Amino acid sequence: MPVVSLSDVRKVYGGDTVALDGVSFDVDQGEFVVVLGPSGAGKSTLLRVLNGLTTPTTGEVTINGHPPGAGSDVGMVFQMHYLIESMSAYRNALTGALSRAGWLRSLLTAYRTADKEAALRALDTVGLLEESEQRAGSMSGGQKQRVGIARALVQDPELLLADEPVSSLDPKAARDVMGYMKRAAEERDLTTVASLHQVNIAREFGDRFIGIRGGQVMFDGSREELSMDVVDDLYYGKDTAGAYADDEQTVDAAAPSGGAAE
Ligand code: ADP
């Protein structure tokens, strides 16, 4: 059974904004999938549908055979890390255990030994064990995102979702963070779906790429199949490739043409 299954998912906001339009695909255990597409393509909506924050208008979504809910089976890494800046990296990672704990324990913040061990193990996975007592507010943007990944890992999720997790970081920090996310997924055989707008970074870390545009899946394939023509088509449409010099996304989307030909 696939971990993620979407069947003909359609999401319409406010009666006339079609964000997802007949999206169907499965993701198997341990796959590391990157969702690509221009702004407004439907990437965030897709991730929200997967974590149960948004209900599809029609169609079916299942995570390990069950409808996605607010339960602990899906861990989420956000574009903004949403850490508690005054708390240590360790305490922030530990809050990932709250979603499993229920509201009473959340109130009492009585963490079990197993939760504490999970927090330290997760910080180790993202290379921050030595910094575990450092206040989140004093960390770099990349370190904060790594704490955000650790917090999601502490939930022991069946599926890890990441919505533009490195969009606010410089390229080096972005690569670092993606490297740790990939390592975490491999170590734990964790199925991962991440949306990224930096195509060059996506190519480095993704195993499988799903390109969406106008709410529809335009591409679903491997790194080898993700050619520059496919990227141009995805971001600019078939007839406009090469005619986007003034487009803001040129830097991100065009970057692979120089270095990523494999
Ligand atoms: P992406 O993440 O690829 O930028 P989104 O999923 O955010 O795309 O948006 C897809 C489309 O749905 C866009 O047209 C966007 O304006 C619209 N949209 C997204 N969220 C909402 C919302 N809460 N209410 C109304 N329209 C929305």
Coordinates of C-alpha atoms and ligand atoms in Angstrom, one line a residue:
M1 CA 0.0 0.0 0.0
P2 CA 1.4 3.4 -0.9
V3 CA 1.9 5.9 2.0
V4 CA 0.3 8.7 0.1
S5 CA -2.5 8.3 -2.3
L6 CA -4.4 11.1 -4.1
S7 CA -7.2 10.2 -6.5
D8 CA -8.7 12.9 -8.7
V9 CA -8.3 15.6 -6.1
R10 CA -9.9 19.0 -6.9
K11 CA -9.8 22.0 -4.6
V12 CA -11.8 25.1 -5.4
Y13 CA -11.6 28.1 -3.1
G14 CA -14.5 30.5 -2.9
G15 CA -16.5 28.9 -5.7
D16 CA -14.2 29.9 -8.6
T17 CA -10.5 29.7 -7.7
V18 CA -9.4 26.2 -8.8
A19 CA -6.2 25.5 -6.9
L20 CA -6.0 21.7 -7.6
D21 CA -7.6 20.2 -10.6
G22 CA -7.7 16.4 -10.9
V23 CA -4.5 15.6 -9.1
S24 CA -3.8 11.9 -8.8
F25 CA -0.5 10.2 -7.7
D26 CA 0.8 7.7 -5.1
V27 CA 4.0 8.0 -3.0
D28 CA 5.6 4.8 -1.8
Q29 CA 7.3 4.2 1.5
G30 CA 10.7 6.0 1.7
E31 CA 10.3 8.1 -1.4
F32 CA 11.7 11.6 -1.3
V33 CA 9.4 13.6 -3.5
V34 CA 9.9 17.3 -4.5
V35 CA 6.9 19.3 -5.7
L36 CA 7.9 22.0 -8.2
G37 CA 5.9 24.7 -9.9
P38 CA 5.5 28.5 -10.3
S39 CA 3.9 30.7 -7.7
G40 CA 0.1 30.0 -7.5
A41 CA 0.5 26.5 -9.1
G42 CA -1.2 24.8 -6.1
K43 CA 1.9 23.5 -4.2
S44 CA 0.8 24.8 -0.7
T45 CA -2.7 23.7 -1.3
L46 CA -1.4 20.2 -2.1
L47 CA 0.6 20.0 1.1
R48 CA -2.3 21.4 3.1
V49 CA -4.5 18.7 1.6
L50 CA -1.9 16.1 2.6
N51 CA -1.7 17.2 6.2
G52 CA -5.5 17.6 6.6
L53 CA -5.5 21.4 7.0
T54 CA -7.5 21.7 3.8
T55 CA -10.3 19.3 2.7
P56 CA -10.5 18.6 -1.0
T57 CA -13.7 19.8 -2.7
T58 CA -13.8 16.4 -4.5
G59 CA -11.6 13.4 -4.8
E60 CA -9.9 11.3 -2.2
V61 CA -6.7 11.5 -0.2
T62 CA -5.3 8.8 2.1
I63 CA -2.2 8.5 4.3
N64 CA -1.4 4.9 4.9
G65 CA -5.0 4.1 4.0
H66 CA -6.6 6.7 6.3
P67 CA -7.9 10.2 5.6
P68 CA -5.3 12.8 6.8
G69 CA -6.2 14.4 10.1
A70 CA -4.7 16.5 12.8
G71 CA -3.2 13.3 14.2
S72 CA 0.5 12.7 14.7
D73 CA 1.1 10.7 11.6
V74 CA 2.1 13.7 9.5
G75 CA 5.1 15.9 10.5
M76 CA 5.3 19.3 9.0
V77 CA 8.3 21.6 8.4
F78 CA 7.2 25.2 7.6
Q79 CA 8.7 28.0 5.6
M80 CA 8.7 30.0 8.8
H81 CA 10.1 27.8 11.5
Y82 CA 7.7 28.9 14.2
L83 CA 10.1 28.2 17.0
I84 CA 9.8 29.6 20.5
E85 CA 12.8 31.9 20.4
S86 CA 13.3 32.1 24.1
M87 CA 13.6 28.3 24.5
S88 CA 16.6 26.1 23.8
A89 CA 16.8 24.0 20.6
Y90 CA 16.2 20.9 22.8
R91 CA 13.0 22.3 24.3
N92 CA 11.8 23.4 20.9
A93 CA 12.4 19.9 19.5
L94 CA 10.6 18.4 22.5
T95 CA 7.4 20.3 21.6
G96 CA 7.1 17.9 18.7
A97 CA 6.1 15.3 21.3
L98 CA 3.1 17.3 22.3
S99 CA 1.1 16.4 19.3
R100 CA 1.3 12.8 20.3
A101 CA 0.7 13.5 24.0
G102 CA -2.8 14.9 24.1
W103 CA -3.9 18.1 25.7
L104 CA -3.6 17.1 29.4
R105 CA 0.0 16.2 29.1
S106 CA 0.6 19.3 27.0
L107 CA -0.7 21.4 29.8
L108 CA 1.5 19.6 32.3
T109 CA 4.4 19.5 29.9
A110 CA 5.4 16.2 31.5
Y111 CA 7.6 14.7 28.9
R112 CA 8.4 11.0 29.0
T113 CA 12.0 9.8 29.0
A114 CA 11.3 8.4 25.5
D115 CA 10.3 11.9 24.3
K116 CA 13.5 13.4 25.7
E117 CA 15.6 10.7 24.0
A118 CA 13.7 11.2 20.8
A119 CA 14.4 15.0 20.9
L120 CA 18.2 14.4 21.4
R121 CA 18.3 11.8 18.7
A122 CA 16.5 14.2 16.3
L123 CA 18.9 17.0 17.1
D124 CA 21.7 14.6 16.5
T125 CA 20.2 13.7 13.1
V126 CA 20.2 17.4 12.1
G127 CA 23.7 17.9 13.4
L128 CA 22.7 20.1 16.4
L129 CA 23.4 17.8 19.4
E130 CA 26.2 20.1 20.6
E131 CA 24.0 23.1 20.3
S132 CA 21.0 21.6 22.0
E133 CA 21.1 24.0 24.9
Q134 CA 21.5 27.1 22.7
R135 CA 18.5 29.5 22.7
A136 CA 16.6 29.2 19.4
G137 CA 16.6 33.0 19.1
S138 CA 20.3 33.1 18.9
M139 CA 20.6 30.6 16.1
S140 CA 21.1 31.2 12.3
G141 CA 18.2 30.8 9.9
G142 CA 19.5 27.5 8.7
Q143 CA 20.0 26.2 12.3
K144 CA 16.4 27.2 13.1
Q145 CA 15.1 25.3 10.2
R146 CA 17.1 22.3 11.3
V147 CA 15.5 22.5 14.8
G148 CA 12.1 22.7 12.9
I149 CA 13.0 19.4 11.2
A150 CA 14.0 17.9 14.5
R151 CA 10.7 18.9 16.0
A152 CA 8.9 17.2 13.2
L153 CA 11.0 14.1 13.6
V154 CA 10.1 13.9 17.3
Q155 CA 6.5 13.3 16.3
D156 CA 7.8 10.0 14.7
P157 CA 5.6 10.8 11.7
E158 CA 4.7 8.3 8.9
L159 CA 5.0 11.1 6.4
L160 CA 7.2 14.3 6.5
L161 CA 5.9 17.3 4.7
A162 CA 7.9 20.5 4.1
D163 CA 6.3 23.6 2.5
E164 CA 9.1 25.7 1.0
P165 CA 11.4 24.9 3.9
V166 CA 14.5 26.8 2.6
S167 CA 13.0 29.7 0.7
S168 CA 14.2 32.3 3.2
L169 CA 17.8 31.0 3.3
D170 CA 20.8 31.7 1.2
P171 CA 21.9 28.9 -1.1
K172 CA 24.6 27.5 1.2
A173 CA 22.3 27.3 4.2
A174 CA 19.5 26.0 2.0
R175 CA 21.7 23.1 0.8
D176 CA 22.8 22.4 4.4
V177 CA 19.2 22.2 5.5
M178 CA 18.1 20.0 2.6
G179 CA 21.1 17.8 3.2
Y180 CA 20.0 17.2 6.8
M181 CA 16.4 16.6 5.7
K182 CA 17.5 14.0 3.2
R183 CA 19.7 12.4 5.7
A184 CA 16.9 12.2 8.2
A185 CA 14.6 10.7 5.6
E186 CA 17.2 8.1 4.7
E187 CA 18.1 7.2 8.2
R188 CA 14.5 6.6 9.2
D189 CA 13.1 5.4 5.8
L190 CA 10.7 8.3 6.1
T191 CA 8.5 9.2 3.2
T192 CA 8.9 12.9 2.4
V193 CA 7.1 15.4 0.2
A194 CA 8.7 18.8 0.0
S195 CA 7.8 21.8 -2.1
L196 CA 10.7 23.9 -3.3
H197 CA 10.9 26.8 -5.8
Q198 CA 14.7 26.6 -6.2
V199 CA 14.9 24.1 -9.1
N200 CA 18.7 23.7 -8.8
I201 CA 18.5 22.7 -5.1
A202 CA 15.5 20.5 -5.8
R203 CA 17.5 18.6 -8.4
E204 CA 20.3 17.9 -5.9
F205 CA 18.1 16.3 -3.3
G206 CA 14.9 15.0 -4.9
D207 CA 14.5 11.4 -6.0
R208 CA 11.2 12.0 -7.7
F209 CA 9.8 15.3 -9.0
I210 CA 6.1 16.3 -9.4
G211 CA 5.6 19.4 -11.4
I212 CA 2.3 21.3 -11.0
R213 CA 1.0 24.2 -12.9
G214 CA -2.5 25.6 -12.8
G215 CA -3.4 22.9 -10.3
Q216 CA -2.6 20.1 -12.6
V217 CA 0.3 17.6 -12.6
M218 CA 2.3 18.4 -15.6
F219 CA 5.3 16.2 -14.8
D220 CA 6.1 13.2 -12.6
G221 CA 9.5 11.7 -13.0
S222 CA 13.1 11.2 -12.0
R223 CA 16.0 13.6 -11.9
E224 CA 17.2 12.3 -15.3
E225 CA 13.8 13.0 -16.8
L226 CA 13.6 16.5 -15.3
S227 CA 15.2 18.2 -18.3
M228 CA 15.6 21.9 -18.8
D229 CA 12.8 21.7 -21.4
V230 CA 10.5 20.2 -18.8
V231 CA 11.4 23.0 -16.3
D232 CA 10.9 25.7 -18.9
D233 CA 7.6 24.2 -19.8
L234 CA 6.5 23.9 -16.2
Y235 CA 7.4 27.5 -15.2
Y236 CA 6.8 29.4 -18.5
G237 CA 4.7 27.3 -20.8
K238 CA 5.9 25.7 -23.9
D239 CA 6.0 28.7 -26.2
T240 CA 7.6 31.1 -23.8
A241 CA 10.8 29.3 -23.0
G242 CA 13.7 31.7 -23.3
A243 CA 11.4 34.8 -23.3
Y244 CA 11.4 35.4 -19.6
A245 CA 14.4 37.7 -19.1
D246 CA 12.4 40.1 -16.9
D247 CA 10.6 37.4 -15.0
E248 CA 11.5 37.3 -11.3
Q249 CA 11.7 33.5 -11.3
T250 CA 14.4 33.4 -13.9
V251 CA 17.2 33.1 -11.4
D252 CA 15.7 30.1 -9.6
A253 CA 14.3 28.3 -12.6
A254 CA 17.0 29.0 -15.0
A255 CA 19.9 28.1 -12.7
P256 CA 20.0 24.4 -13.6
S257 CA 20.7 25.2 -17.2
G258 CA 24.3 26.1 -16.4
G259 CA 25.3 23.4 -13.9
A260 CA 22.8 20.7 -13.7
A261 CA 23.1 19.0 -17.0
E262 CA 23.9 15.4 -16.1
Ligands
ADP1 P1 1.6 27.8 -4.6 O1 1.9 27.3 -3.2 O2 2.0 27.0 -5.7 O3 2.0 29.3 -4.7 P2 -1.2 27.9 -3.7 O4 -1.6 26.6 -3.3 O5 -0.8 28.8 -2.6 O6 0.0 27.9 -4.8 O7 -2.4 28.7 -4.5 C1 -3.0 28.1 -5.6 C2 -4.2 29.0 -6.0 O8 -5.2 29.0 -5.0 C3 -3.8 30.4 -6.2 O9 -4.6 31.0 -7.2 C4 -4.1 31.1 -4.9 O10 -4.4 32.5 -5.1 C5 -5.3 30.3 -4.5 N1 -5.5 30.2 -3.0 C6 -4.6 29.6 -2.1 N2 -5.1 29.6 -0.9 C7 -6.3 30.3 -0.9 C8 -7.3 30.6 0.0 N3 -7.1 30.3 1.3 N4 -8.4 31.2 -0.4 C9 -8.6 31.5 -1.7 N5 -7.7 31.3 -2.7 C10 -6.5 30.6 -2.3

